Amino acid sequence: MTARPEAVNGAPAIELRGISKAFGPVQANKNIDLIVPRGTIHGIIGENGAGKSTLMSILYGFYRPDAGEILIGGGPITIHDSQTAIRAGIGMVFQHFKLVQNFTVLENVILGAEDGRLLRPSLARARGELKRLASEYELQVDPDAMIEDLSVGHQQRVEILKALYRQADILILDEPTGVLTPAEADHLFRILRGLRDEGKTIILITHKLREIMEITDNVSVMRRGEMVASVKTSETSPSQLAELMVGRKVLLRVEKAPATPGAPVLEVRGLRMVDAAGVERLRGIDLDIRAGEVLGIAGVAGNGQSQLLEILGGYPEKGARLEGEIRLKGAALPLTGSDARARREAGVGHVPEDRQVEGLIMDFSAWENVAFGYHDAPEFQNGWLMNQAAIRADASAKIERFDVRPPNPELAAKNFSGGNQQKIVVAREVERNPDLLLIGQPTRGVDIGAIEFIHKRIIALRDAGKAVLLVSVELDEILALSDRIAVMFDGRIMGERLPDQATTADLGCLMAGVEPGTPPEQAIPPAMGPAGVA
Amino acid sequence: MERMPKWADVILTPLISLVLAFAISALVILAIGESPTEALKVMVEGALGSSYGWGFTLYYATNFIFTGLAVTVAYHAGLFNIGGEGQAAMGGLGVALVLLAVPWPHWALALPAAMVGAAVFGALWALIPAWLQAKRGSHIVITTIMFNFIAAALLNYVLVNLLRPVGSMDPASARFPEAAHLPKLTDMALAFGMQWGKNTPANVTFFVAVIACLLVWLLIWRSRLGYEIRAFGKSERGAVYAGISPVRITVIAMLISGALAGLMAINNVMGEAERLVLNAVEGAGFIGIAVALMGRNHPFGVLLAALLFGFLYQGGGELALWTSVPRELIVVIQALVILFTGALDNMVRMPLERIFMALRKGRA
Amino acid sequence: MDFPTILQILDSAVRLMTPLLLACLAGLYSERAGVFDIGLEGKMLMAAFAAAAVAYATNSAWLGLCAGIMGALAMSAIHGLAAITFRGNQLISGVAINFLASGLTVLLGQKIFGLAGRTPALAGPARFSEITLPFAEALRPVPVIGPIYAELISGHTILVYVAFAMVPLTWWVLYRTRFGLRLRAVGENPASVDTAGVSVTRLRYGAVAICGVLCGIAGAYLATGISAGFVKEMTAGRGFIALAALIFAKWRPWAALGATFLFGLLEALANRFPNLDLGIITVPSMFMSALPYILTVIILAGFVGRAIPPRAGGEPYVKER
Amino acid sequence: DPALIFDLGGKFDKSFNEAAFNGAEKWKAETGGSYKELEMQSEAQREQALRRLAETGANPIVMTGFAFGEVLNQIAPDYPDTKFVIIDMVVEQPNVQSVVFTEEQGSYLAGVMAAKASKSGTVGFIGGMDIPLIHKFECGYAQGFKAANPEGKVIINYTGTTPAAWNDPVKGGELVKAQISQGADVIYAAAGGTGIGVLQAAADANILSIGVDSNQNHLHPGKILTSMVKGVDNSVYDAFKAGTEVQPGIKVMDLASGGVSVALDDNNKPLITEDMTAAVDAATKGITGGEIKVHDYMTDNTCPVQ
Ligand SMILES: Nc1ncnc2c1ncn2[C@@H]1O[C@H](COP(=O)(O)OP(=O)(O)OP(=O)(O)O)[C@@H](O)[C@H]1O
Ligand SMILES: Nc1ncnc2c1ncn2[C@@H]1O[C@H](COP(=O)(O)OP(=O)(O)OP(=O)(O)O)[C@@H](O)[C@H]1O
Ligand SMILES: [Mg+2]
Ligand SMILES: [Mg+2]
């Protein structure tokens, strides 16, 4: 680690000058300047696809910039690859962790930072070092655990440990809290503050304005590949930041009338699910959703929500064992031997959590995607063949109603932006007027304008007397849309709340698996996310 | 936004790849001490220079259309069917059994029956690997390779012990009844008063193959099943979400694929040899891979690529017949075509994309 | 079956499994690094030809071995170029390599020797001869152990011992060295290696190169060890059997030893009992010779259906679309 | 000019096709004439090749291998002025000469010699692809061996069931070792390229082997007991020499006519005992005189001895 550039007195830890990067036709970063002073926590915010991750990946040597200059500690440096960045004291925790799933924690930590050609000495040293780091920074993990057996929160700790093990001075965290419970996020922030106080420099990418306000010293805002502002956190406000992010004033309070619930549409009793690997994913779920109401399911990702949606959508994971009872409009649904097609025919619409992997075929054109899942509907058939004219007409109409841009049904799904992709999926499912709409992470990766639109459509469906099951990891979204909120933890419903009575702290406890009634140790300030911005 | 126009993707890229493959082939010819231009001349004259040459070129092309389509259909379902060789061999068995079991009065009756036999046997031979892939996750590439070997052994057993007429040396079946012989293209041309391709094996199956191209196109791009096959091929998770059963699609796509490979037997077994001989497929199943790759897995592209390989095969055969170039030259050319159009196509695509991006920027 | 017969069958199995084992370990390196390789057959074939040709020309089996390794490495380079640098389809590249080797060996062989793809027969120092281990004769009279040592363990060519030594070596490299750790990581999640500052490309080329070296030894063994010269298509599907063994072994070195031994044993048994008489029916020889393939399918279906290949296997590492 | 068409094995197969080639070369050397030659590239080309040669005026046209039978039967009537000679197959057409060899007789002699040379009383046979023609060799060999040593044992192996079986010397060598371990000390190979591996492995193991088709004694002097030679070269030579006067009909190349024989030359002279010579002579006499009937496997697909 001697290659680290000499710090010029008082020079910023990081200085970026005129960084540009294009991926084919996409200009991800345009002429970006950024200064991060030493010993500070610097926030970066911006809509999806604004280029935050790209910029940080360039700093970390993962991508090479097309143009621009990087100075570390005042000295110019050419970062060829991550090795150079690591030598320069930069560590990065990626949005998607870069861990080897079937390696142990220890092996992951030493990967690329081994001491010699043989593993044994490296492993021994790393074990000791991890123990030290763990006690110093409250980063306990079992060094011999397999990554695939660890929770996301622990996996993130491993990523941070990896950076610290490499003696990083500059730590980049890309959306670290997306997968954490409020308590875990709080713990993370304590660690980050500790690191800053030690003199380390931290860059934090997040979508949550609350976190920016809570922990950062400075904040930079990116929009469409450009750096639009860099300000002191103390001199700005969430609403100003939101405005900078989208380039216009946002009004995100969802206007809705009180719900008028009717007859039960979905009744779930004692639903259990053991997956092919023998892990119990659902441990007895009881749910009711009535016509004309939205039931929001809050919870940290990975607590069984995905499995619940898949089972209700008719396609439980292969090899899973199921138990319990599901009734739709009073009629019992088979747990197995059915498929997603049958569910659709029974009146269940489903916007899946991951539009790119499930909801769309990325290589199909938009019009083909608008028929996806409904491709055997009678109106789309023409004898033995598909009635392409009918499908195209249907698609064009939906694309227009949902303001999908560009309004070109021939374009492949992969060529639409994330928000517009999501609009295609939502249009397809909502326009069929299902009696029950399952909707997972409806606005993940969607810009604020489109969020507004999608939220309105969900409420409109509710007001038309349909039942909606909303799964989201965004508490703000849950709070804004739901008529009732259920919190899931470890395959169970921890409790139900009404949105106007629920506090984030209360929900946070439930999400962390703490039984209601236990006094919340860590009070979390009220929501300040987009939904709270007036 | 696409990085380059569609025509560049579907026409220019394979064309340049092809040119590269041929350029290297020329070097190989030079290396073995022959003249590439002379070789090319012999090949073009032998394959395309006369109706006679065409008669062979079309015959080989017909084989390759079927095996190419077989690879194509499986490919759209995300399955790599290397088993065309075995499936086509089993298709031959189906044809032989059908034609030998019944004294067919006329070829027009025998042909559909033989097609059913060929398709059923080919499909059944693809069924087990498909089922294993769908149900047990056994890699279909490996199982289809194994099934090629098993088919060879099985066919050998059947020919030697069951179908071989007593006293015959040849591990081959008896001749099919005279009435079941398919009309050759020569005969058909004669009916129109034309002298064309005398004594060449090209036969009415060529038209069946062209129709098969059309049907496969309809299947893949116009039918609901094709929609489901393509969706499954692009994203299994997506297909499951949409209620498309992976098991069903895997099995059906492989059955169709196997049936198409099996149908090749109409051409070589029923149309040409008029009996079942050992190793009748002669590698056409593998050439189908190259044909499908070259043809960008589109039936029309497969048709063109099959013609190209028909030309290579006939031209290469002529070359080997009349010059001292060994026939393995065709194998090398075939390998290079597969390599450049299939595995190395990014080598051509990446610079092309850069050129088109630069052009676009220049215009903007 | 009496003891000597069993010994002889085992001895034959050892010889027959050697090319399978080498090719299987070759595939193991490549696939553990995330590069699938159905071109083992072609690499071995090319190596066999190069080894035989050079051994004939120089009258040295060792130079032949070097040439065999170079030949297989050349094929590996093509595979690496296609699979790593140009992010092509690894299966297709493998198919192409098999064809290329099958055609080129005959083309070159015909050009050089004019024997329709054969090389002239090798004799003397152009072949690897069988080594008698120390005390083999002295120990022979000792019951059980003696014959095992003298018949089964002693009396193979050096390449057989190399192949067997490769098993613990591979295990050690894979699980005890830095290179092994990185190799396994790059086959599971190349991004983890990349972000750790190690070059994915270099590692994968390294693995593919090792694969070439081992295929080279396997090919040289076929042409200059177990037989005396090259004959066209002499690999006769062994690359594919090795591939099946690799899956059967779930990409683990010791299991690879077991799997290739099983297939070697099967072939040895089929050689010994061509028409298996089961009392009621006699299994025809065709089925005996197809048995390894049938068994592979059965094994694939029954026991290794859940074998999980390296997670990044078959996928080119694409950082920027 | 006469013409010669080789079958798929190719003209340098060290046995069958090569023998035909040698016959043609002998004619060429003697007469100074020239001839056309073709190597088959694919099944569908058989007819093409024949017609092309016939149309260019080649006469007679000689082809090696039974696989031409069907095609020749079809096209011979189209070229009544051309004479065709087919080896190893009977085609009944007025302008075709069919040359067939009594391989069972030659193999019988090989069997007799094997029996005499074997010390263990166990001998081996290794066939290439498992097809009837090769069983004909096997069966003749077994009959000869059993006649000379009724108590002895013949171990029989085939390399495989696909054409690859002709090109697997590794397996050939392994089969030799397997047979040796079962006691065989003379092994007869009728297996094309695989046979090369058989002869090699036998020589390596210091046992005797028997070659086939051509005289292969020179491959491992002193280690190959003999070769069962088919006079393919002579029949090609004769056909070329007769030119357009080739006699149509079936020409049986048997032991009596010298069509099949066991090769004796300097290479294997040291291996031949007097006892052996006497036995071979006796068998030869018996066969040519009709006292010994060697059963032909091809007539009924069975072999009287096992
Ligand atoms: N490897 C890549 N290849 C091609 N395009 C890419 C790649 N990575 C990112 N992009 C594109 O570059 C743009 C910027 O992406 P980036 O991931 O930096 O956004 P982001 O601000 O981190 O968004 P998010 O909030 O979703 O994480 C997007 O349009 C994205 O589609
Ligand atoms: N790109 C490569 N090509 C061929 N062989 C390689 C390659 N990379 C590594 N090897 C081989 O693997 C063995 C172990 O590699 P090692 O673990 O030292 O890799 P490394 O860390 O990249 O080495 P170094 O840091 O010394 O460059 C070396 O002996 C080398 O021969
Ligand atoms: Mg992103
Ligand atoms: Mg990001």
PDB file of C-alpha atoms and ligand atoms in Angstrom, chain A residues 47-54 95-96 174-175 205 207, ligand 4:
ATOM      1  CA  GLU A  47     -33.045   9.631  -9.988  1.00  0.00           C
ATOM      2  CA  ASN A  48     -32.590   6.161 -11.304  1.00  0.00           C
ATOM      3  CA  GLY A  49     -30.209   6.071 -14.181  1.00  0.00           C
ATOM      4  CA  ALA A  50     -28.819   9.494 -13.329  1.00  0.00           C
ATOM      5  CA  GLY A  51     -25.333   8.002 -13.450  1.00  0.00           C
ATOM      6  CA  LYS A  52     -24.413   7.794  -9.772  1.00  0.00           C
ATOM      7  CA  SER A  53     -23.253   4.222  -9.800  1.00  0.00           C
ATOM      8  CA  THR A  54     -21.384   4.768 -13.021  1.00  0.00           C
ATOM      9  CA  GLN A  95     -25.302  -1.645  -5.054  1.00  0.00           C
ATOM     10  CA  HIS A  96     -25.239  -5.323  -6.012  1.00  0.00           C
ATOM     11  CA  ASP A 174     -23.855   2.610  -3.290  1.00  0.00           C
ATOM     12  CA  GLU A 175     -27.419   2.529  -1.938  1.00  0.00           C
ATOM     13  CA  ILE A 205     -25.353   7.115  -2.634  1.00  0.00           C
ATOM     14  CA  HIS A 207     -32.480   7.727  -2.784  1.00  0.00           C
TER      15      HIS A 207
HETATM   16 MG    MG E   4     -26.862   2.901  -8.959  1.00  0.00          MG
END
